[in-house]
Backbone as JSON, one array per atom type, in Angstrom:
{
  "sequence": "MVAKTDEAYAILRERFGTHAIERRYLTLVRGAVDHDAFAVDAPLGRRAARIVVDATEGRPAETRFEVRERLRAATYLEAAPRTGRTHQIRVHLAAVGHPVLGDRPYGGGGEDARALGLDRPFLHAWRLEVAHPLRAETIEVEEPLPPELVEALERARGRPFPLDGPRGAT",
  "N": [[-4.27, -2.14, 7.83], [-7.46, -1.68, 6.65], [-9.79, -2.07, 3.92], [-12.89, -0.59, 3.1], [-14.43, -1.03, 0.85], [-14.57, -2.74, -2.36], [-13.53, -1.21, -4.38], [-11.8, 0.54, -3.05], [-10.03, -1.23, -1.84], [-8.83, -2.39, -4.09], [-7.4, -0.08, -5.04], [-5.68, 0.41, -2.81], [-4.17, -1.9, -2.73], [-2.84, -1.85, -5.19], [-1.36, 0.54, -4.63], [0.3, -0.4, -2.38], [1.65, -2.46, -3.79], [3.13, -0.86, -5.68], [4.75, 0.57, -4.0], [3.92, 3.03, -3.04], [3.12, 3.83, -0.65], [4.07, 5.3, 2.35], [6.13, 4.04, 4.74], [7.44, 3.81, 7.97], [9.77, 2.78, 10.25], [11.11, 1.92, 13.56], [14.05, 1.08, 15.04], [16.58, -0.64, 17.03], [19.94, -1.07, 16.93], [22.89, -3.07, 16.93], [25.99, -1.64, 17.99], [27.85, 1.22, 16.87], [26.76, 3.33, 14.57], [28.27, 4.73, 11.65], [27.38, 7.06, 10.1], [24.98, 9.8, 10.0], [22.89, 9.66, 8.44], [22.0, 7.29, 5.94], [21.82, 4.94, 3.19], [20.86, 1.59, 2.2], [21.27, -0.18, -0.56], [20.7, -3.04, -1.79], [20.1, -5.99, -3.44], [17.81, -8.63, -2.56], [17.47, -12.01, -1.97], [16.36, -15.4, -1.7], [17.65, -18.1, 0.26], [17.05, -21.18, 0.84], [15.26, -21.21, 3.66], [16.07, -18.83, 4.41], [16.54, -15.23, 4.06], [18.6, -13.4, 2.12], [21.32, -11.07, 1.19], [21.68, -10.9, -2.24], [23.44, -10.34, -4.99], [23.32, -11.37, -7.54], [20.99, -12.89, -8.31], [18.92, -11.81, -6.85], [16.09, -9.66, -5.87], [15.53, -6.18, -6.49], [16.11, -3.98, -3.75], [15.86, -1.52, -1.38], [16.64, 0.59, 1.33], [16.31, 3.29, 3.43], [18.05, 4.97, 6.15], [18.09, 6.74, 9.22], [19.73, 8.23, 11.86], [18.47, 8.38, 15.03], [19.22, 8.43, 17.54], [22.28, 8.1, 19.41], [23.81, 5.67, 21.33], [25.51, 3.95, 24.1], [26.44, 1.38, 23.32], [24.88, 0.87, 21.13], [22.67, 1.93, 18.47], [19.9, 3.9, 17.73], [17.61, 3.83, 15.26], [15.72, 5.35, 12.48], [13.92, 3.67, 10.04], [13.24, 3.63, 6.54], [11.93, 1.9, 4.3], [12.24, 1.67, 0.73], [11.29, -0.26, -0.93], [9.54, -3.38, -0.53], [10.51, -5.88, 0.61], [10.5, -9.17, 1.97], [11.83, -9.32, 5.24], [13.45, -7.27, 4.85], [14.6, -4.8, 6.07], [15.85, -6.0, 8.36], [17.73, -7.75, 7.03], [19.31, -5.76, 5.45], [20.51, -4.22, 7.51], [21.99, -6.11, 9.04], [23.73, -6.84, 6.93], [25.29, -4.55, 6.7], [26.69, -4.74, 9.12], [25.38, -4.04, 11.47], [23.24, -5.47, 13.18], [19.77, -5.86, 14.07], [18.94, -5.48, 17.3], [18.25, -8.22, 19.32], [17.44, -9.85, 17.4], [17.87, -12.82, 16.55], [18.14, -14.58, 14.24], [19.41, -13.08, 12.33], [21.89, -12.17, 13.5], [21.52, -10.52, 15.7], [21.15, -11.46, 18.31], [22.2, -12.64, 21.54], [24.3, -11.72, 24.36], [24.19, -8.92, 24.8], [21.56, -8.3, 23.87], [20.01, -9.81, 25.59], [20.65, -8.44, 27.91], [19.23, -6.18, 27.62], [16.65, -7.08, 27.86], [15.55, -8.13, 25.74], [13.59, -10.28, 23.87], [12.83, -10.47, 21.42], [13.17, -9.22, 18.09], [14.06, -5.8, 18.05], [12.31, -3.97, 16.45], [9.96, -1.88, 15.14], [7.07, -1.04, 13.49], [6.15, 2.08, 13.05], [4.96, 4.23, 11.71], [2.64, 5.09, 9.22], [1.77, 6.35, 6.04], [-0.57, 7.33, 3.75], [-2.22, 8.21, 0.66], [-5.67, 8.69, 0.76], [-7.74, 6.28, -0.69], [-10.07, 7.06, -1.98], [-10.82, 9.65, -1.44], [-9.6, 13.16, -1.49], [-7.38, 13.24, 0.55], [-4.94, 12.85, 3.06], [-4.03, 9.98, 4.88], [-2.63, 9.46, 7.99], [-1.05, 7.33, 10.12], [0.15, 6.69, 13.4], [1.9, 4.65, 15.72], [2.93, 4.15, 18.87], [5.93, 3.09, 20.42], [5.89, -0.32, 21.84], [5.48, -1.18, 25.31], [7.55, -3.03, 26.19], [9.58, -2.47, 24.3], [10.14, 0.07, 24.85], [11.15, -0.1, 27.42], [13.41, -1.59, 26.77], [14.87, 0.22, 25.27], [15.32, 2.35, 27.26], [16.86, 0.95, 29.0], [19.13, 0.65, 27.33], [19.83, 3.21, 27.21], [20.85, 3.51, 29.59], [19.36, 3.99, 31.69], [17.88, 3.1, 34.66], [15.27, 0.63, 35.57], [12.24, -0.28, 37.28], [12.5, -3.07, 37.61], [15.19, -3.36, 37.54], [18.48, -3.37, 39.2], [19.12, -3.49, 42.78], [16.74, -4.45, 43.87], [15.39, -6.18, 42.42], [16.65, -8.19, 39.99], [16.97, -8.36, 36.39]],
  "CA": [[-5.15, -1.22, 7.04], [-8.58, -2.38, 6.11], [-10.56, -1.26, 2.99], [-14.29, -0.93, 3.3], [-15.16, -1.24, -0.37], [-13.75, -3.47, -3.27], [-12.76, -0.16, -5.04], [-10.75, 1.01, -2.2], [-9.13, -2.4, -1.69], [-7.93, -2.44, -5.42], [-6.55, 1.06, -5.07], [-4.71, 0.28, -1.83], [-3.34, -3.06, -3.16], [-1.94, -1.29, -6.17], [-0.35, 1.38, -3.97], [1.32, -1.25, -1.69], [2.57, -3.0, -4.84], [4.11, 0.11, -6.26], [5.56, 1.19, -2.86], [3.34, 4.35, -2.9], [2.65, 4.07, 0.77], [5.19, 5.72, 3.15], [6.17, 3.27, 5.87], [8.62, 4.04, 8.81], [10.11, 1.75, 11.35], [11.94, 2.28, 14.5], [14.93, -0.01, 15.38], [17.69, -0.47, 17.83], [20.9, -1.94, 16.22], [24.07, -3.25, 17.58], [27.07, -0.9, 17.53], [27.81, 2.61, 16.49], [26.64, 3.58, 13.03], [28.98, 5.83, 11.28], [26.86, 8.24, 9.34], [23.81, 10.38, 10.43], [21.93, 9.14, 7.4], [22.67, 6.34, 4.94], [20.95, 4.0, 2.49], [21.46, 0.29, 1.77], [20.64, -0.64, -1.89], [21.21, -4.3, -1.98], [19.08, -6.94, -3.84], [17.53, -9.62, -1.66], [17.04, -13.39, -2.47], [16.03, -16.51, -0.62], [18.49, -19.24, 0.33], [16.29, -22.04, 1.7], [14.23, -20.48, 4.38], [16.68, -17.49, 4.92], [16.59, -14.11, 3.19], [20.14, -12.92, 2.08], [21.75, -10.14, -0.01], [22.04, -11.68, -3.39], [23.67, -9.52, -6.13], [23.15, -12.0, -9.05], [19.59, -13.22, -8.47], [18.05, -11.08, -5.85], [15.17, -8.66, -6.3], [15.9, -4.92, -5.97], [15.65, -3.68, -2.34], [16.48, -0.25, -0.83], [16.13, 1.06, 2.67], [17.05, 4.45, 4.07], [18.19, 4.99, 7.53], [18.42, 8.02, 9.84], [20.08, 8.03, 13.29], [17.68, 9.19, 16.02], [19.96, 8.66, 18.88], [23.52, 7.29, 19.54], [23.86, 5.21, 22.71], [26.8, 3.38, 24.41], [26.63, 0.22, 22.51], [23.8, 0.62, 20.12], [22.25, 3.21, 17.7], [18.53, 3.9, 17.58], [17.43, 4.33, 13.93], [14.45, 5.24, 11.9], [14.18, 3.04, 8.73], [12.22, 3.89, 5.56], [12.04, 1.04, 3.13], [11.7, 2.03, -0.56], [10.75, -1.47, -1.52], [8.84, -4.08, 0.59], [10.91, -7.26, 0.59], [10.62, -9.99, 3.19], [12.94, -9.12, 6.27], [14.32, -6.2, 4.16], [15.3, -4.03, 7.14], [16.72, -6.89, 9.15], [18.8, -8.25, 6.23], [20.03, -4.75, 5.14], [21.26, -3.87, 8.66], [22.92, -7.25, 9.28], [24.69, -6.84, 5.93], [26.32, -3.54, 7.02], [27.37, -4.9, 10.34], [24.57, -3.45, 12.47], [22.02, -6.31, 13.16], [18.77, -5.52, 14.79], [19.21, -6.17, 18.64], [17.19, -9.18, 19.62], [17.18, -10.53, 16.06], [18.8, -13.97, 16.61], [18.43, -15.25, 12.96], [20.19, -12.29, 11.49], [22.93, -11.86, 14.2], [21.35, -9.56, 16.7], [20.99, -11.91, 19.6], [23.38, -12.52, 22.29], [24.36, -11.2, 25.68], [23.74, -7.46, 24.78], [20.12, -8.21, 23.59], [19.43, -10.25, 26.78], [20.77, -7.48, 28.92], [18.27, -5.12, 27.34], [15.5, -7.69, 28.16], [14.84, -8.37, 24.41], [13.31, -11.75, 23.46], [12.31, -10.43, 19.98], [13.79, -8.1, 17.35], [13.69, -4.39, 18.33], [11.93, -3.41, 15.11], [8.55, -1.52, 15.28], [6.35, -0.31, 12.49], [5.55, 3.13, 13.96], [4.26, 5.29, 11.04], [2.19, 4.84, 7.91], [1.13, 7.49, 5.44], [-1.11, 6.93, 2.5], [-3.33, 8.94, 0.15], [-6.93, 7.94, 0.81], [-8.0, 5.7, -1.89], [-11.17, 7.67, -2.72], [-10.93, 11.19, -1.24], [-8.36, 13.91, -1.64], [-6.75, 13.57, 1.78], [-3.82, 11.92, 3.43], [-4.15, 9.26, 6.07], [-1.37, 9.34, 8.72], [-1.22, 6.52, 11.42], [1.43, 6.47, 14.15], [1.8, 3.69, 16.73], [4.13, 4.34, 19.75], [6.64, 1.82, 20.89], [5.23, -1.0, 22.9], [6.14, -1.08, 26.58], [8.86, -3.83, 26.2], [10.72, -1.91, 23.67], [10.39, 1.36, 25.62], [11.9, -0.53, 28.45], [14.73, -1.97, 26.35], [15.54, 1.6, 24.97], [15.65, 2.99, 28.51], [18.02, 0.18, 29.48], [20.13, 0.89, 26.39], [20.27, 4.6, 27.52], [21.51, 3.44, 30.93], [18.52, 4.36, 32.79], [17.41, 1.97, 35.46], [13.88, 0.44, 35.5], [11.97, -0.81, 38.62], [13.0, -4.41, 37.76], [16.72, -3.34, 37.55], [19.14, -3.04, 40.5], [19.2, -4.38, 43.95], [15.48, -5.07, 44.43], [15.02, -7.28, 41.52], [17.47, -8.24, 38.65], [16.23, -8.89, 35.14]],
  "C": [[-6.26, -2.16, 6.46], [-9.39, -1.5, 5.13], [-12.03, -1.68, 3.15], [-15.08, -1.33, 2.03], [-14.16, -2.03, -1.32], [-12.91, -2.41, -4.04], [-11.61, 0.27, -4.3], [-9.66, -0.05, -1.93], [-8.27, -2.41, -2.98], [-6.91, -1.32, -5.39], [-5.34, 0.79, -4.12], [-3.84, -0.92, -2.17], [-2.35, -2.62, -4.12], [-0.9, -0.32, -5.54], [0.76, 0.67, -3.22], [2.14, -1.9, -2.72], [3.49, -2.17, -5.55], [4.95, 0.87, -5.31], [5.21, 2.67, -2.82], [2.97, 4.73, -1.56], [4.01, 4.28, 1.61], [5.18, 4.84, 4.5], [7.55, 3.67, 6.66], [8.66, 3.12, 9.95], [11.07, 2.39, 12.25], [12.8, 1.03, 14.93], [16.02, 0.35, 16.21], [18.72, -1.43, 17.31], [22.14, -1.92, 17.08], [25.25, -2.24, 16.99], [26.81, 0.61, 17.19], [27.86, 2.91, 15.12], [27.4, 4.79, 12.72], [28.46, 7.15, 10.76], [25.45, 8.54, 9.99], [22.63, 9.76, 9.58], [22.63, 8.26, 6.45], [21.59, 5.54, 4.4], [21.74, 2.7, 2.17], [20.58, 0.03, 0.53], [21.26, -1.88, -2.24], [20.06, -5.3, -2.31], [19.06, -8.09, -2.83], [17.0, -10.94, -2.29], [16.81, -14.34, -1.39], [16.96, -17.66, -0.9], [17.8, -20.19, 1.37], [15.3, -21.14, 2.32], [14.89, -19.03, 4.86], [16.74, -16.55, 3.86], [18.06, -13.59, 3.2], [20.22, -11.88, 0.88], [22.27, -11.16, -1.09], [22.2, -10.83, -4.67], [23.32, -10.18, -7.44], [21.77, -12.25, -9.29], [18.54, -12.5, -7.7], [17.1, -10.01, -6.51], [15.58, -7.3, -5.73], [15.33, -4.57, -4.53], [16.49, -2.45, -1.86], [15.85, 0.29, 0.36], [17.01, 2.24, 2.99], [16.89, 4.4, 5.51], [18.46, 6.29, 7.99], [18.67, 7.79, 11.34], [19.16, 8.95, 14.01], [18.43, 9.41, 17.36], [21.15, 7.66, 18.82], [23.58, 6.91, 21.03], [25.23, 4.57, 22.94], [27.24, 2.4, 23.43], [25.66, -0.08, 21.41], [23.4, 2.03, 19.53], [20.66, 2.97, 17.46], [18.28, 4.65, 16.19], [15.99, 4.45, 13.51], [14.7, 4.64, 10.44], [13.02, 3.33, 7.84], [12.55, 3.02, 4.36], [11.46, 1.57, 1.9], [10.96, 0.93, -1.36], [10.15, -2.25, -0.32], [9.17, -5.56, 0.47], [10.77, -7.91, 1.93], [11.88, -9.69, 3.99], [13.9, -8.1, 5.74], [15.2, -5.47, 5.05], [16.31, -4.8, 7.82], [17.92, -7.33, 8.33], [19.86, -7.11, 5.99], [20.91, -4.31, 6.33], [22.32, -4.97, 9.09], [23.97, -7.14, 8.15], [25.79, -5.57, 6.09], [26.9, -3.56, 8.4], [26.74, -4.32, 11.6], [23.16, -4.15, 12.58], [21.07, -5.7, 14.2], [18.96, -6.14, 16.18], [17.98, -7.03, 18.93], [16.85, -10.1, 18.53], [18.11, -11.74, 15.94], [19.17, -14.42, 15.12], [19.33, -14.39, 12.06], [21.28, -11.59, 12.33], [22.85, -10.87, 15.34], [21.1, -10.06, 18.1], [22.16, -11.86, 20.5], [23.23, -11.85, 23.64], [23.82, -9.68, 25.75], [22.16, -7.46, 24.64], [19.48, -8.71, 24.96], [19.57, -9.24, 27.89], [19.74, -6.35, 28.79], [16.85, -5.76, 27.68], [14.72, -8.04, 26.87], [14.71, -9.91, 24.18], [12.7, -11.75, 22.03], [13.19, -9.28, 19.45], [13.21, -6.77, 17.85], [13.44, -3.77, 16.99], [10.45, -3.19, 15.23], [8.09, -0.63, 14.12], [5.64, 0.9, 13.21], [4.74, 4.2, 13.09], [3.9, 4.81, 9.59], [1.54, 5.96, 7.36], [0.71, 7.09, 4.05], [-2.14, 7.9, 2.08], [-4.63, 8.16, 0.28], [-7.27, 7.5, -0.55], [-9.15, 6.36, -2.75], [-11.32, 9.09, -2.51], [-9.58, 11.87, -1.33], [-7.86, 14.25, -0.17], [-5.82, 12.5, 2.1], [-4.14, 11.28, 4.81], [-2.85, 9.05, 6.8], [-1.76, 8.53, 9.95], [0.14, 6.38, 12.19], [1.03, 5.6, 15.33], [3.02, 3.75, 17.62], [4.71, 2.94, 20.05], [5.9, 1.13, 21.93], [6.08, -0.92, 24.15], [7.58, -1.78, 26.67], [9.88, -3.25, 25.52], [11.05, -0.53, 24.24], [11.37, 1.0, 26.7], [13.42, -0.84, 27.99], [15.51, -0.69, 25.81], [16.01, 2.24, 26.13], [16.96, 2.33, 28.97], [19.26, 0.53, 28.64], [20.76, 2.35, 26.71], [21.0, 4.65, 28.9], [20.59, 3.81, 31.98], [17.88, 3.22, 33.42], [15.77, 1.92, 35.41], [13.55, -0.19, 36.93], [12.46, -2.19, 38.75], [14.6, -4.5, 37.74], [17.15, -3.07, 38.94], [18.87, -3.92, 41.6], [17.87, -5.04, 44.3], [15.03, -6.09, 43.47], [15.85, -7.24, 40.15], [16.71, -8.81, 37.56], [17.18, -10.01, 34.55]]
}
């Protein structure tokens, strides 16, 4: 997001700082999530270069999740962070035993991620909603999944791709 004026910039900066901007992410996580909707409210802190759940010295962090689709060995989720901490979604999901597939630092790497063709975390910022800083209107922006994540999701669903199967293995 880019502001065209200093006034708009100041307003948007304040809204980001107070978490008044609605952000939604799509993610594919390892395993079967038990509930259709759930929240993780766990403070986050830094241990060297790593972000961790830290109940004593961490800063408040809350993320809400909703299941979009249940797959054989994974769950496709929508995530809505209520705060904006570094690696918040990734750490919260790892803390509840469902790391983001392809996310090696937080436990989502391994053979299942490689089988889906993931060489990065399956985490995508897909929706942003904010009140315009100067006019009485809402700005909504959506960005579809990039092709490599669409392919990984289709593989997780068990649907073959041109690179799969006898003519070319991935």
